[in-house]
Tab-separated table of N, CA and C in Angstrom:
chain	number	residue	atom	x	y	z
G	24	SER	N	0.843	-1.182	0.000
G	24	SER	CA	0.000	0.000	0.000
G	24	SER	C	0.885	1.241	0.000
G	25	TYR	N	0.295	2.349	-0.441
G	25	TYR	CA	1.021	3.621	-0.508
G	25	TYR	C	0.033	4.752	-0.246
G	26	GLU	N	0.462	5.746	0.530
G	26	GLU	CA	-0.365	6.920	0.795
G	26	GLU	C	0.461	8.179	0.583
G	27	SER	N	-0.172	9.165	-0.015
G	27	SER	CA	0.460	10.462	-0.212
G	27	SER	C	-0.626	11.525	-0.164
G	28	GLY	N	-0.552	12.395	0.830
G	28	GLY	CA	-1.584	13.415	0.985
G	28	GLY	C	-2.934	12.760	1.216
G	29	PRO	N	-3.957	13.199	0.503
G	29	PRO	CA	-5.294	12.627	0.714
G	29	PRO	C	-5.507	11.296	-0.011
G	30	TRP	N	-4.565	10.912	-0.862
G	30	TRP	CA	-4.709	9.686	-1.669
G	30	TRP	C	-4.070	8.479	-1.001
G	31	GLY	N	-4.638	7.308	-1.245
G	31	GLY	CA	-4.058	6.044	-0.808
G	31	GLY	C	-4.433	4.947	-1.789
G	32	VAL	N	-3.498	4.044	-2.081
G	32	VAL	CA	-3.763	2.914	-2.969
G	32	VAL	C	-3.132	1.659	-2.367
G	33	SER	N	-3.709	0.519	-2.699
G	33	SER	CA	-3.118	-0.746	-2.256
G	33	SER	C	-3.437	-1.822	-3.283
G	34	LEU	N	-2.552	-2.797	-3.367
G	34	LEU	CA	-2.705	-3.927	-4.260
G	34	LEU	C	-2.540	-5.187	-3.419
G	35	GLY	N	-3.490	-6.106	-3.538
G	35	GLY	CA	-3.436	-7.327	-2.742
G	35	GLY	C	-3.616	-8.563	-3.611
G	36	TYR	N	-2.983	-9.660	-3.184
G	36	TYR	CA	-3.097	-10.934	-3.888
G	36	TYR	C	-3.202	-12.041	-2.856
G	37	TYR	N	-4.068	-12.999	-3.113
G	37	TYR	CA	-4.238	-14.161	-2.236
G	37	TYR	C	-4.225	-15.416	-3.094
G	38	HIS	N	-3.494	-16.436	-2.640
G	38	HIS	CA	-3.519	-17.748	-3.278
G	38	HIS	C	-3.668	-18.787	-2.174
G	39	GLY	N	-4.645	-19.663	-2.330
G	39	GLY	CA	-4.850	-20.721	-1.349
G	39	GLY	C	-5.036	-22.062	-2.035
G	40	GLU	N	-4.558	-23.110	-1.393
G	40	GLU	CA	-4.692	-24.474	-1.908
G	40	GLU	C	-5.135	-25.410	-0.790
G	41	LYS	N	-5.921	-26.424	-1.169
G	41	LYS	CA	-6.309	-27.475	-0.232
G	41	LYS	C	-6.085	-28.798	-0.941
G	42	ASP	N	-5.290	-29.664	-0.311
G	42	ASP	CA	-5.047	-30.985	-0.878
G	42	ASP	C	-6.254	-31.879	-0.683
G	43	GLY	N	-6.503	-32.725	-1.658
G	43	GLY	CA	-7.624	-33.649	-1.591
G	43	GLY	C	-7.359	-34.803	-0.648
G	44	THR	N	-8.435	-35.453	-0.205
G	44	THR	CA	-8.343	-36.620	0.676
G	44	THR	C	-9.332	-37.686	0.223
G	45	THR	N	-9.065	-38.911	0.612
G	45	THR	CA	-9.984	-40.010	0.340
G	45	THR	C	-10.336	-40.658	1.662
G	46	THR	N	-11.642	-40.732	1.951
G	46	THR	CA	-12.129	-41.369	3.168
G	46	THR	C	-13.205	-42.360	2.763
G	47	GLY	N	-12.890	-43.642	2.809
G	47	GLY	CA	-13.853	-44.656	2.380
G	47	GLY	C	-14.190	-44.469	0.910
G	48	THR	N	-15.440	-44.207	0.604
G	48	THR	CA	-15.865	-43.984	-0.783
G	48	THR	C	-15.988	-42.494	-1.103
G	49	SER	N	-15.694	-41.632	-0.132
G	49	SER	CA	-15.795	-40.195	-0.332
G	49	SER	C	-14.446	-39.629	-0.764
G	50	VAL	N	-14.421	-38.910	-1.881
G	50	VAL	CA	-13.191	-38.312	-2.392
G	50	VAL	C	-13.359	-36.798	-2.439
G	51	SER	N	-12.477	-36.106	-1.752
G	51	SER	CA	-12.448	-34.653	-1.777
G	51	SER	C	-11.238	-34.247	-2.602
G	52	GLY	N	-11.448	-33.558	-3.725
G	52	GLY	CA	-10.359	-33.221	-4.632
G	52	GLY	C	-9.563	-32.007	-4.212
G	53	ASP	N	-8.476	-31.766	-4.955
G	53	ASP	CA	-7.658	-30.583	-4.740
G	53	ASP	C	-8.471	-29.335	-5.082
G	54	THR	N	-8.222	-28.274	-4.344
G	54	THR	CA	-8.933	-27.023	-4.561
G	54	THR	C	-7.930	-25.869	-4.548
G	55	GLU	N	-8.110	-24.907	-5.452
G	55	GLU	CA	-7.274	-23.709	-5.499
G	55	GLU	C	-8.153	-22.474	-5.605
G	56	ALA	N	-7.699	-21.389	-4.992
G	56	ALA	CA	-8.398	-20.106	-5.089
G	56	ALA	C	-7.358	-19.001	-5.250
G	57	ASP	N	-7.615	-18.084	-6.171
G	57	ASP	CA	-6.744	-16.936	-6.401
G	57	ASP	C	-7.599	-15.675	-6.440
G	58	THR	N	-7.135	-14.636	-5.754
G	58	THR	CA	-7.831	-13.356	-5.751
G	58	THR	C	-6.805	-12.234	-5.865
G	59	ILE	N	-7.089	-11.256	-6.730
G	59	ILE	CA	-6.264	-10.056	-6.831
G	59	ILE	C	-7.200	-8.856	-6.754
G	60	MET	N	-6.773	-7.815	-6.022
G	60	MET	CA	-7.630	-6.635	-5.899
G	60	MET	C	-6.792	-5.367	-5.791
G	61	LEU	N	-7.347	-4.303	-6.345
G	61	LEU	CA	-6.747	-2.981	-6.301
G	61	LEU	C	-7.726	-2.053	-5.591
G	62	SER	N	-7.249	-1.388	-4.555
G	62	SER	CA	-8.104	-0.494	-3.773
G	62	SER	C	-7.526	0.919	-3.777
G	63	ALA	N	-8.399	1.898	-3.677
G	63	ALA	CA	-7.984	3.295	-3.595
G	63	ALA	C	-8.893	4.035	-2.621
G	64	LYS	N	-8.351	5.086	-2.035
G	64	LYS	CA	-9.152	5.928	-1.149
G	64	LYS	C	-8.720	7.375	-1.323
G	65	TYR	N	-9.653	8.274	-1.024
G	65	TYR	CA	-9.375	9.699	-1.106
G	65	TYR	C	-10.082	10.401	0.049
G	66	ALA	N	-9.317	11.145	0.834
G	66	ALA	CA	-9.891	11.892	1.963
G	66	ALA	C	-10.525	13.168	1.429
G	67	LEU	N	-11.851	13.233	1.517
G	67	LEU	CA	-12.591	14.403	1.040
G	67	LEU	C	-12.543	15.558	2.035
G	68	GLY	N	-12.348	15.220	3.277
G	68	GLY	CA	-12.302	16.214	4.345
G	68	GLY	C	-12.126	15.486	5.661
G	69	PRO	N	-12.070	16.216	6.772
G	69	PRO	CA	-11.911	15.565	8.067
G	69	PRO	C	-13.047	14.570	8.343
G	70	GLY	N	-12.692	13.303	8.501
G	70	GLY	CA	-13.671	12.273	8.826
G	70	GLY	C	-14.487	11.749	7.661
G	71	ILE	N	-14.195	12.170	6.411
G	71	ILE	CA	-14.948	11.713	5.239
G	71	ILE	C	-13.960	11.168	4.198
G	72	THR	N	-14.056	9.885	3.916
G	72	THR	CA	-13.146	9.254	2.961
G	72	THR	C	-13.942	8.443	1.945
G	73	ALA	N	-13.669	8.674	0.670
G	73	ALA	CA	-14.258	7.872	-0.412
G	73	ALA	C	-13.328	6.689	-0.668
G	74	LYS	N	-13.906	5.494	-0.833
G	74	LYS	CA	-13.112	4.284	-1.025
G	74	LYS	C	-13.667	3.464	-2.181
G	75	GLY	N	-12.800	2.728	-2.836
G	75	GLY	CA	-13.236	1.856	-3.916
G	75	GLY	C	-12.272	0.699	-4.105
G	76	THR	N	-12.801	-0.430	-4.564
G	76	THR	CA	-12.000	-1.628	-4.819
G	76	THR	C	-12.505	-2.292	-6.088
G	77	ILE	N	-11.567	-2.768	-6.907
G	77	ILE	CA	-11.900	-3.619	-8.042
G	77	ILE	C	-11.057	-4.876	-7.881
G	78	GLY	N	-11.700	-6.036	-8.104
G	78	GLY	CA	-10.978	-7.290	-7.905
G	78	GLY	C	-11.465	-8.387	-8.817
G	79	HIS	N	-10.680	-9.434	-8.857
G	79	HIS	CA	-11.022	-10.616	-9.653
G	79	HIS	C	-10.630	-11.842	-8.835
G	80	THR	N	-11.509	-12.834	-8.812
G	80	THR	CA	-11.231	-14.064	-8.077
G	80	THR	C	-11.549	-15.277	-8.947
G	81	LYS	N	-10.804	-16.361	-8.717
G	81	LYS	CA	-10.987	-17.597	-9.483
G	81	LYS	C	-10.886	-18.784	-8.515
G	82	TYR	N	-11.817	-19.703	-8.630
G	82	TYR	CA	-11.881	-20.897	-7.779
G	82	TYR	C	-11.928	-22.128	-8.680
G	83	GLN	N	-11.074	-23.117	-8.401
G	83	GLN	CA	-11.059	-24.372	-9.155
G	83	GLN	C	-11.017	-25.543	-8.182
G	84	SER	N	-11.727	-26.620	-8.519
G	84	SER	CA	-11.735	-27.801	-7.668
G	84	SER	C	-11.778	-29.068	-8.512
G	85	ASP	N	-11.041	-30.077	-8.057
G	85	ASP	CA	-11.065	-31.411	-8.675
G	85	ASP	C	-11.982	-32.353	-7.903
G	86	ASP	N	-12.765	-31.817	-6.988
G	86	ASP	CA	-13.651	-32.622	-6.151
G	86	ASP	C	-14.591	-33.441	-7.032
G	87	THR	N	-14.683	-34.744	-6.771
G	87	THR	CA	-15.521	-35.619	-7.599
G	87	THR	C	-16.996	-35.267	-7.496
G	88	LEU	N	-17.422	-34.674	-6.391
G	88	LEU	CA	-18.822	-34.267	-6.254
G	88	LEU	C	-19.145	-33.062	-7.147
G	89	LEU	N	-18.110	-32.295	-7.548
G	89	LEU	CA	-18.320	-31.119	-8.374
G	89	LEU	C	-17.986	-31.353	-9.846
G	90	SER	N	-17.384	-32.483	-10.162
G	90	SER	CA	-16.961	-32.760	-11.540
G	90	SER	C	-18.122	-32.618	-12.506
G	91	GLY	N	-17.870	-31.905	-13.590
G	91	GLY	CA	-18.888	-31.721	-14.613
G	91	GLY	C	-19.938	-30.688	-14.265
G	92	THR	N	-19.765	-29.974	-13.155
G	92	THR	CA	-20.732	-28.940	-12.773
G	92	THR	C	-20.086	-27.571	-12.906
G	93	ASP	N	-20.915	-26.537	-12.881
G	93	ASP	CA	-20.396	-25.174	-12.940
G	93	ASP	C	-19.622	-24.808	-11.673
G	94	ALA	N	-19.813	-25.538	-10.588
G	94	ALA	CA	-19.137	-25.246	-9.328
G	94	ALA	C	-17.675	-25.666	-9.340
G	95	ALA	N	-17.264	-26.499	-10.310
G	95	ALA	CA	-15.881	-26.971	-10.361
G	95	ALA	C	-14.916	-25.841	-10.721
G	96	GLN	N	-15.366	-24.837	-11.449
G	96	GLN	CA	-14.537	-23.684	-11.789
G	96	GLN	C	-15.418	-22.447	-11.844
G	97	VAL	N	-15.103	-21.482	-10.997
G	97	VAL	CA	-15.904	-20.267	-10.905
G	97	VAL	C	-14.963	-19.063	-10.940
G	98	GLU	N	-15.318	-18.046	-11.725
G	98	GLU	CA	-14.565	-16.799	-11.777
G	98	GLU	C	-15.519	-15.639	-11.581
G	99	GLY	N	-15.010	-14.575	-11.006
G	99	GLY	CA	-15.849	-13.402	-10.832
G	99	GLY	C	-15.023	-12.134	-10.709
G	100	THR	N	-15.565	-11.040	-11.208
G	100	THR	CA	-14.956	-9.724	-11.081
G	100	THR	C	-15.930	-8.854	-10.301
G	101	TYR	N	-15.403	-8.048	-9.406
G	101	TYR	CA	-16.282	-7.240	-8.568
G	101	TYR	C	-15.750	-5.819	-8.414
G	102	VAL	N	-16.675	-4.909	-8.151
G	102	VAL	CA	-16.367	-3.507	-7.880
G	102	VAL	C	-17.150	-3.109	-6.629
G	103	VAL	N	-16.458	-2.483	-5.699
G	103	VAL	CA	-17.085	-2.024	-4.459
G	103	VAL	C	-16.720	-0.547	-4.278
G	104	VAL	N	-17.709	0.300	-4.023
G	104	VAL	CA	-17.448	1.716	-3.743
G	104	VAL	C	-18.216	2.107	-2.488
G	105	GLY	N	-17.682	3.078	-1.793
G	105	GLY	CA	-18.364	3.514	-0.579
G	105	GLY	C	-17.709	4.729	0.045
G	106	MET	N	-18.300	5.148	1.138
G	106	MET	CA	-17.814	6.281	1.905
G	106	MET	C	-17.605	5.821	3.339
G	107	ALA	N	-16.522	6.281	3.944
G	107	ALA	CA	-16.260	6.023	5.359
G	107	ALA	C	-16.425	7.344	6.110
G	108	LEU	N	-17.280	7.325	7.113
G	108	LEU	CA	-17.503	8.509	7.937
G	108	LEU	C	-17.050	8.216	9.362
G	109	SER	N	-16.260	9.099	9.924
G	109	SER	CA	-15.828	8.917	11.310
G	109	SER	C	-16.069	10.222	12.074
G	110	PHE	N	-16.506	10.055	13.305
G	110	PHE	CA	-16.844	11.206	14.138
G	110	PHE	C	-15.904	11.296	15.306
């Protein structure tokens, strides 16, 4: 993250993995998730800050219960905007 005057920006990345397991006849496959996001903020005045984030996330799974379904691989892009007020 970086801040200068009323401006602030940050870049974040997350990667997670889960190894699969076999228990009896139940098989849980490998799973991966990746998320990247860029956030910015601007102080409009004392106690008033505008904030925004844009991000993209991707989820993949080899789980046999999800094979051949839309849940086995999911991607999404999101935008969040808002105001922070502090008194």
